[in-house]
Amino acid sequence: MRTFPFFRWTTRIATAVAVTSIAAYATLIARAWRRYGTPPPPGAGDRDALLDRFMPVYDVVERHRIFVAAPAATVLEAAKDQDLTQSPLTRAIFRTREVVLGASPGDWTRPRGLLAAMRAFGWGVLAEQPDREIVVGGVTQPWEANVTFRSLPPDQFAAYNEPGDVKIVWTLRADPIGDHHSIFMTETRAVATDQAARDRFRRYWAFASPGIAAVRWLSLKPLKREAERRARAPQAAWRPA
């Protein structure tokens, strides 16, 4: 007899959590829609001259950072090697996009390292400052279910304006603090090439940006742990073959 009140109680809790989650997601969508086209300017520590070479003006931006007790070169190498698919929450976010847009299941057999995997998807390296930063870019139509990315030569990326596309650039960056500590930063910028693409991208961004931000945020602590582990371990214990 006591099981019925228990089930009623758990059902109410589950319903309350679901309603709260939906309301929070709706709030994030509304904020992304409202802020589209007016991205927040970078703070003093966020300014990135290398990134500005390829996209000084943009419609949307995502910036994330974390302190790491490891040298900048070690942090950047760990960032290139990280595997986002190791997180169940990240895989769930990717899967949600596939279901909502009717996309084919993701190919988890691609190279596991982040940089290698992104290049396999079609992204291209635009610029690199050894041991400090790498800038990656591509052209796409992100609202497509089975999205594809196309790289461009670095000297053509900034001027590219073929209609119907969205240009996206993102960075992996490690700023040293002395010899043994760093600030890791990742920034993503995107700009549509014409008004039609801007309208479609705004709708997509409002829906997808909470998940995109979550993927970036979820990657920070695992990266910090891995970079700090590498800093403590002999080089041969972690460097890929």
Tab-separated table of C-alpha atoms in Angstrom:
chain	number	residue	atom	x	y	z
A	1	MET	CA	0.000	0.000	0.000
A	2	ARG	CA	2.868	2.346	0.719
A	3	THR	CA	4.261	1.939	-2.785
A	4	PHE	CA	1.564	4.119	-4.358
A	5	PRO	CA	2.502	7.322	-2.471
A	6	PHE	CA	6.140	6.618	-3.319
A	7	PHE	CA	5.401	6.328	-7.028
A	8	ARG	CA	3.254	9.453	-6.942
A	9	TRP	CA	6.076	11.314	-5.227
A	10	THR	CA	8.727	10.156	-7.706
A	11	THR	CA	6.435	10.969	-10.634
A	12	ARG	CA	5.917	14.479	-9.329
A	13	ILE	CA	9.660	14.949	-8.878
A	14	ALA	CA	10.370	13.680	-12.397
A	15	THR	CA	7.678	15.932	-13.833
A	16	ALA	CA	9.029	18.947	-11.974
A	17	VAL	CA	12.556	18.249	-13.222
A	18	ALA	CA	11.331	17.855	-16.808
A	19	VAL	CA	9.298	21.069	-16.673
A	20	THR	CA	12.222	22.970	-15.144
A	21	SER	CA	14.626	21.631	-17.785
A	22	ILE	CA	12.302	22.554	-20.629
A	23	ALA	CA	11.804	26.039	-19.207
A	24	ALA	CA	15.564	26.532	-18.807
A	25	TYR	CA	16.212	25.362	-22.368
A	26	ALA	CA	13.495	27.667	-23.697
A	27	THR	CA	15.144	30.558	-21.856
A	28	LEU	CA	18.502	29.771	-23.454
A	29	ILE	CA	16.908	29.579	-26.905
A	30	ALA	CA	15.242	32.957	-26.419
A	31	ARG	CA	18.504	34.515	-25.262
A	32	ALA	CA	20.442	33.101	-28.222
A	33	TRP	CA	17.783	34.410	-30.616
A	34	ARG	CA	17.855	37.849	-29.020
A	35	ARG	CA	21.645	38.134	-28.976
A	36	TYR	CA	22.161	36.912	-32.541
A	37	GLY	CA	24.078	39.516	-34.516
A	38	THR	CA	25.250	41.382	-31.409
A	39	PRO	CA	27.914	39.113	-29.883
A	40	PRO	CA	29.609	40.251	-26.670
A	41	PRO	CA	32.987	41.908	-27.270
A	42	PRO	CA	36.091	40.118	-26.034
A	43	GLY	CA	37.465	40.950	-22.633
A	44	ALA	CA	41.023	42.147	-22.257
A	45	GLY	CA	42.330	38.600	-21.852
A	46	ASP	CA	40.186	37.228	-24.687
A	47	ARG	CA	41.474	39.365	-27.541
A	48	ASP	CA	42.920	37.207	-30.275
A	49	ALA	CA	44.845	38.860	-33.108
A	50	LEU	CA	45.402	35.551	-34.882
A	51	LEU	CA	41.681	34.799	-34.941
A	52	ASP	CA	40.847	38.374	-36.005
A	53	ARG	CA	42.842	37.850	-39.203
A	54	PHE	CA	40.197	35.431	-40.440
A	55	MET	CA	36.972	36.729	-38.860
A	56	PRO	CA	37.090	40.187	-37.277
A	57	VAL	CA	33.293	40.577	-37.525
A	58	TYR	CA	30.904	37.765	-36.624
A	59	ASP	CA	27.272	37.014	-35.842
A	60	VAL	CA	27.791	34.715	-32.843
A	61	VAL	CA	30.613	33.758	-30.502
A	62	GLU	CA	31.303	31.207	-27.765
A	63	ARG	CA	34.260	31.661	-25.379
A	64	HIS	CA	35.407	29.270	-22.646
A	65	ARG	CA	38.507	29.132	-20.459
A	66	ILE	CA	40.059	27.212	-17.583
A	67	PHE	CA	43.211	27.440	-15.466
A	68	VAL	CA	45.580	24.482	-15.891
A	69	ALA	CA	48.618	23.574	-13.795
A	70	ALA	CA	50.689	22.592	-16.820
A	71	PRO	CA	52.935	24.337	-19.369
A	72	ALA	CA	51.229	25.893	-22.379
A	73	ALA	CA	52.792	23.457	-24.868
A	74	THR	CA	51.526	20.482	-22.881
A	75	VAL	CA	48.050	21.979	-22.594
A	76	LEU	CA	47.774	22.681	-26.314
A	77	GLU	CA	48.953	19.176	-27.207
A	78	ALA	CA	46.378	17.679	-24.842
A	79	ALA	CA	43.684	19.901	-26.366
A	80	LYS	CA	44.513	18.635	-29.859
A	81	ASP	CA	44.362	15.028	-28.645
A	82	GLN	CA	41.155	15.204	-26.569
A	83	ASP	CA	38.274	12.910	-27.512
A	84	LEU	CA	34.906	14.588	-27.029
A	85	THR	CA	33.052	11.324	-27.611
A	86	GLN	CA	34.338	9.930	-24.303
A	87	SER	CA	31.700	11.923	-22.416
A	88	PRO	CA	28.250	10.267	-22.269
A	89	LEU	CA	26.632	13.702	-21.985
A	90	THR	CA	28.448	14.933	-25.079
A	91	ARG	CA	27.387	11.842	-27.031
A	92	ALA	CA	23.813	12.444	-25.866
A	93	ILE	CA	23.962	16.021	-27.163
A	94	PHE	CA	25.262	14.845	-30.543
A	95	ARG	CA	22.589	12.156	-30.673
A	96	THR	CA	19.845	14.661	-29.819
A	97	ARG	CA	20.849	16.768	-32.814
A	98	GLU	CA	20.756	13.695	-35.049
A	99	VAL	CA	17.273	12.761	-33.862
A	100	VAL	CA	15.822	16.271	-34.092
A	101	LEU	CA	17.220	16.940	-37.579
A	102	GLY	CA	16.827	13.391	-38.871
A	103	ALA	CA	20.549	12.935	-39.438
A	104	SER	CA	22.367	9.670	-39.975
A	105	PRO	CA	24.061	8.244	-36.855
A	106	GLY	CA	27.470	9.731	-36.182
A	107	ASP	CA	30.592	7.908	-37.325
A	108	TRP	CA	32.465	7.083	-34.119
A	109	THR	CA	35.237	5.279	-36.058
A	110	ARG	CA	36.856	8.541	-37.134
A	111	PRO	CA	40.216	9.522	-35.582
A	112	ARG	CA	39.793	10.052	-31.843
A	113	GLY	CA	41.973	13.115	-31.394
A	114	LEU	CA	39.966	16.334	-31.687
A	115	LEU	CA	42.146	17.986	-34.324
A	116	ALA	CA	42.507	14.814	-36.396
A	117	ALA	CA	38.766	14.131	-36.197
A	118	MET	CA	37.833	17.669	-37.230
A	119	ARG	CA	40.188	17.536	-40.203
A	120	ALA	CA	38.599	14.240	-41.215
A	121	PHE	CA	35.213	16.007	-41.148
A	122	GLY	CA	36.526	18.634	-43.589
A	123	TRP	CA	37.805	21.435	-41.360
A	124	GLY	CA	41.110	23.053	-42.288
A	125	VAL	CA	43.912	24.582	-40.237
A	126	LEU	CA	44.116	28.288	-41.002
A	127	ALA	CA	47.015	29.318	-38.782
A	128	GLU	CA	49.149	28.031	-35.955
A	129	GLN	CA	51.472	29.510	-33.382
A	130	PRO	CA	53.579	26.582	-32.183
A	131	ASP	CA	52.900	25.521	-28.586
A	132	ARG	CA	50.408	28.367	-28.131
A	133	GLU	CA	47.446	28.374	-30.510
A	134	ILE	CA	45.823	26.799	-33.552
A	135	VAL	CA	43.010	28.320	-35.633
A	136	VAL	CA	40.668	25.992	-37.538
A	137	GLY	CA	37.979	27.032	-40.012
A	138	GLY	CA	35.412	25.776	-42.444
A	139	VAL	CA	32.403	26.659	-44.570
A	140	THR	CA	29.126	24.839	-44.062
A	141	GLN	CA	25.351	24.958	-43.897
A	142	PRO	CA	24.886	23.869	-40.263
A	143	TRP	CA	21.110	23.541	-40.498
A	144	GLU	CA	21.480	20.557	-42.850
A	145	ALA	CA	20.766	17.202	-41.193
A	146	ASN	CA	23.968	15.532	-42.405
A	147	VAL	CA	26.164	18.584	-42.195
A	148	THR	CA	29.402	18.741	-44.192
A	149	PHE	CA	32.358	21.094	-43.833
A	150	ARG	CA	34.612	22.475	-46.526
A	151	SER	CA	38.012	23.963	-45.876
A	152	LEU	CA	39.408	26.981	-47.681
A	153	PRO	CA	42.984	28.156	-48.219
A	154	PRO	CA	43.946	30.536	-45.403
A	155	ASP	CA	44.487	33.433	-47.809
A	156	GLN	CA	40.917	33.053	-49.152
A	157	PHE	CA	38.980	32.473	-45.961
A	158	ALA	CA	38.433	36.050	-44.762
A	159	ALA	CA	37.189	37.268	-48.162
A	160	TYR	CA	34.921	34.293	-48.921
A	161	ASN	CA	31.312	35.452	-49.372
A	162	GLU	CA	29.523	32.956	-51.603
A	163	PRO	CA	25.799	33.181	-50.734
A	164	GLY	CA	23.988	30.577	-48.675
A	165	ASP	CA	26.862	29.567	-46.395
A	166	VAL	CA	28.141	30.065	-42.872
A	167	LYS	CA	31.818	30.539	-42.127
A	168	ILE	CA	33.014	29.172	-38.792
A	169	VAL	CA	36.385	29.521	-37.076
A	170	TRP	CA	37.480	28.144	-33.726
A	171	THR	CA	40.644	28.074	-31.715
A	172	LEU	CA	42.551	25.998	-29.244
A	173	ARG	CA	44.785	28.367	-27.295
A	174	ALA	CA	47.059	28.119	-24.253
A	175	ASP	CA	48.426	31.308	-22.695
A	176	PRO	CA	51.391	30.637	-20.386
A	177	ILE	CA	51.488	31.836	-16.803
A	178	GLY	CA	55.111	31.336	-15.914
A	179	ASP	CA	56.755	28.045	-16.831
A	180	HIS	CA	54.329	25.600	-15.237
A	181	HIS	CA	50.811	27.045	-15.488
A	182	SER	CA	48.509	28.169	-18.286
A	183	ILE	CA	45.094	29.486	-19.171
A	184	PHE	CA	43.443	27.306	-21.794
A	185	MET	CA	40.922	29.093	-24.003
A	186	THR	CA	38.687	28.012	-26.826
A	187	GLU	CA	36.674	30.440	-28.934
A	188	THR	CA	34.204	29.778	-31.745
A	189	ARG	CA	32.983	32.484	-34.143
A	190	ALA	CA	30.514	32.212	-37.012
A	191	VAL	CA	29.157	34.566	-39.651
A	192	ALA	CA	26.625	34.004	-42.440
A	193	THR	CA	27.503	35.110	-45.956
A	194	ASP	CA	24.135	36.631	-46.916
A	195	GLN	CA	20.728	37.499	-45.467
A	196	ALA	CA	19.064	34.227	-46.462
A	197	ALA	CA	21.790	32.216	-44.743
A	198	ARG	CA	21.648	34.589	-41.769
A	199	ASP	CA	17.925	33.933	-41.296
A	200	ARG	CA	18.355	30.168	-41.461
A	201	PHE	CA	21.439	30.198	-39.247
A	202	ARG	CA	19.704	32.307	-36.626
A	203	ARG	CA	16.952	29.718	-36.274
A	204	TYR	CA	19.495	26.905	-36.098
A	205	TRP	CA	21.739	28.741	-33.649
A	206	ALA	CA	18.888	29.489	-31.277
A	207	PHE	CA	18.085	25.769	-31.120
A	208	ALA	CA	21.648	24.388	-31.134
A	209	SER	CA	23.732	26.914	-29.194
A	210	PRO	CA	22.876	25.564	-25.700
A	211	GLY	CA	24.189	22.167	-26.754
A	212	ILE	CA	27.248	23.663	-28.455
A	213	ALA	CA	28.100	25.629	-25.318
A	214	ALA	CA	27.556	22.531	-23.178
A	215	VAL	CA	29.964	20.465	-25.298
A	216	ARG	CA	32.645	23.146	-24.920
A	217	TRP	CA	32.054	23.411	-21.175
A	218	LEU	CA	32.042	19.655	-20.644
A	219	SER	CA	35.427	19.354	-22.368
A	220	LEU	CA	37.257	21.749	-20.044
A	221	LYS	CA	37.724	19.676	-16.887
A	222	PRO	CA	38.755	16.457	-18.686
A	223	LEU	CA	41.284	18.510	-20.654
A	224	LYS	CA	42.607	20.056	-17.449
A	225	ARG	CA	43.012	16.621	-15.835
A	226	GLU	CA	44.766	15.161	-18.872
A	227	ALA	CA	47.160	18.106	-19.330
A	228	GLU	CA	48.068	18.092	-15.644
A	229	ARG	CA	48.600	14.318	-15.782
A	230	ARG	CA	50.928	14.751	-18.743
A	231	ALA	CA	52.823	17.504	-16.960
A	232	ARG	CA	53.494	15.116	-14.072
A	233	ALA	CA	54.312	12.083	-16.253
A	234	PRO	CA	57.382	11.331	-18.391
A	235	GLN	CA	56.916	12.525	-21.975
A	236	ALA	CA	57.107	8.979	-23.378
A	237	ALA	CA	54.114	7.950	-21.236
A	238	TRP	CA	51.644	10.087	-23.140
A	239	ARG	CA	52.964	11.174	-26.524
A	240	PRO	CA	50.992	9.447	-29.326
A	241	ALA	CA	52.880	7.065	-31.571
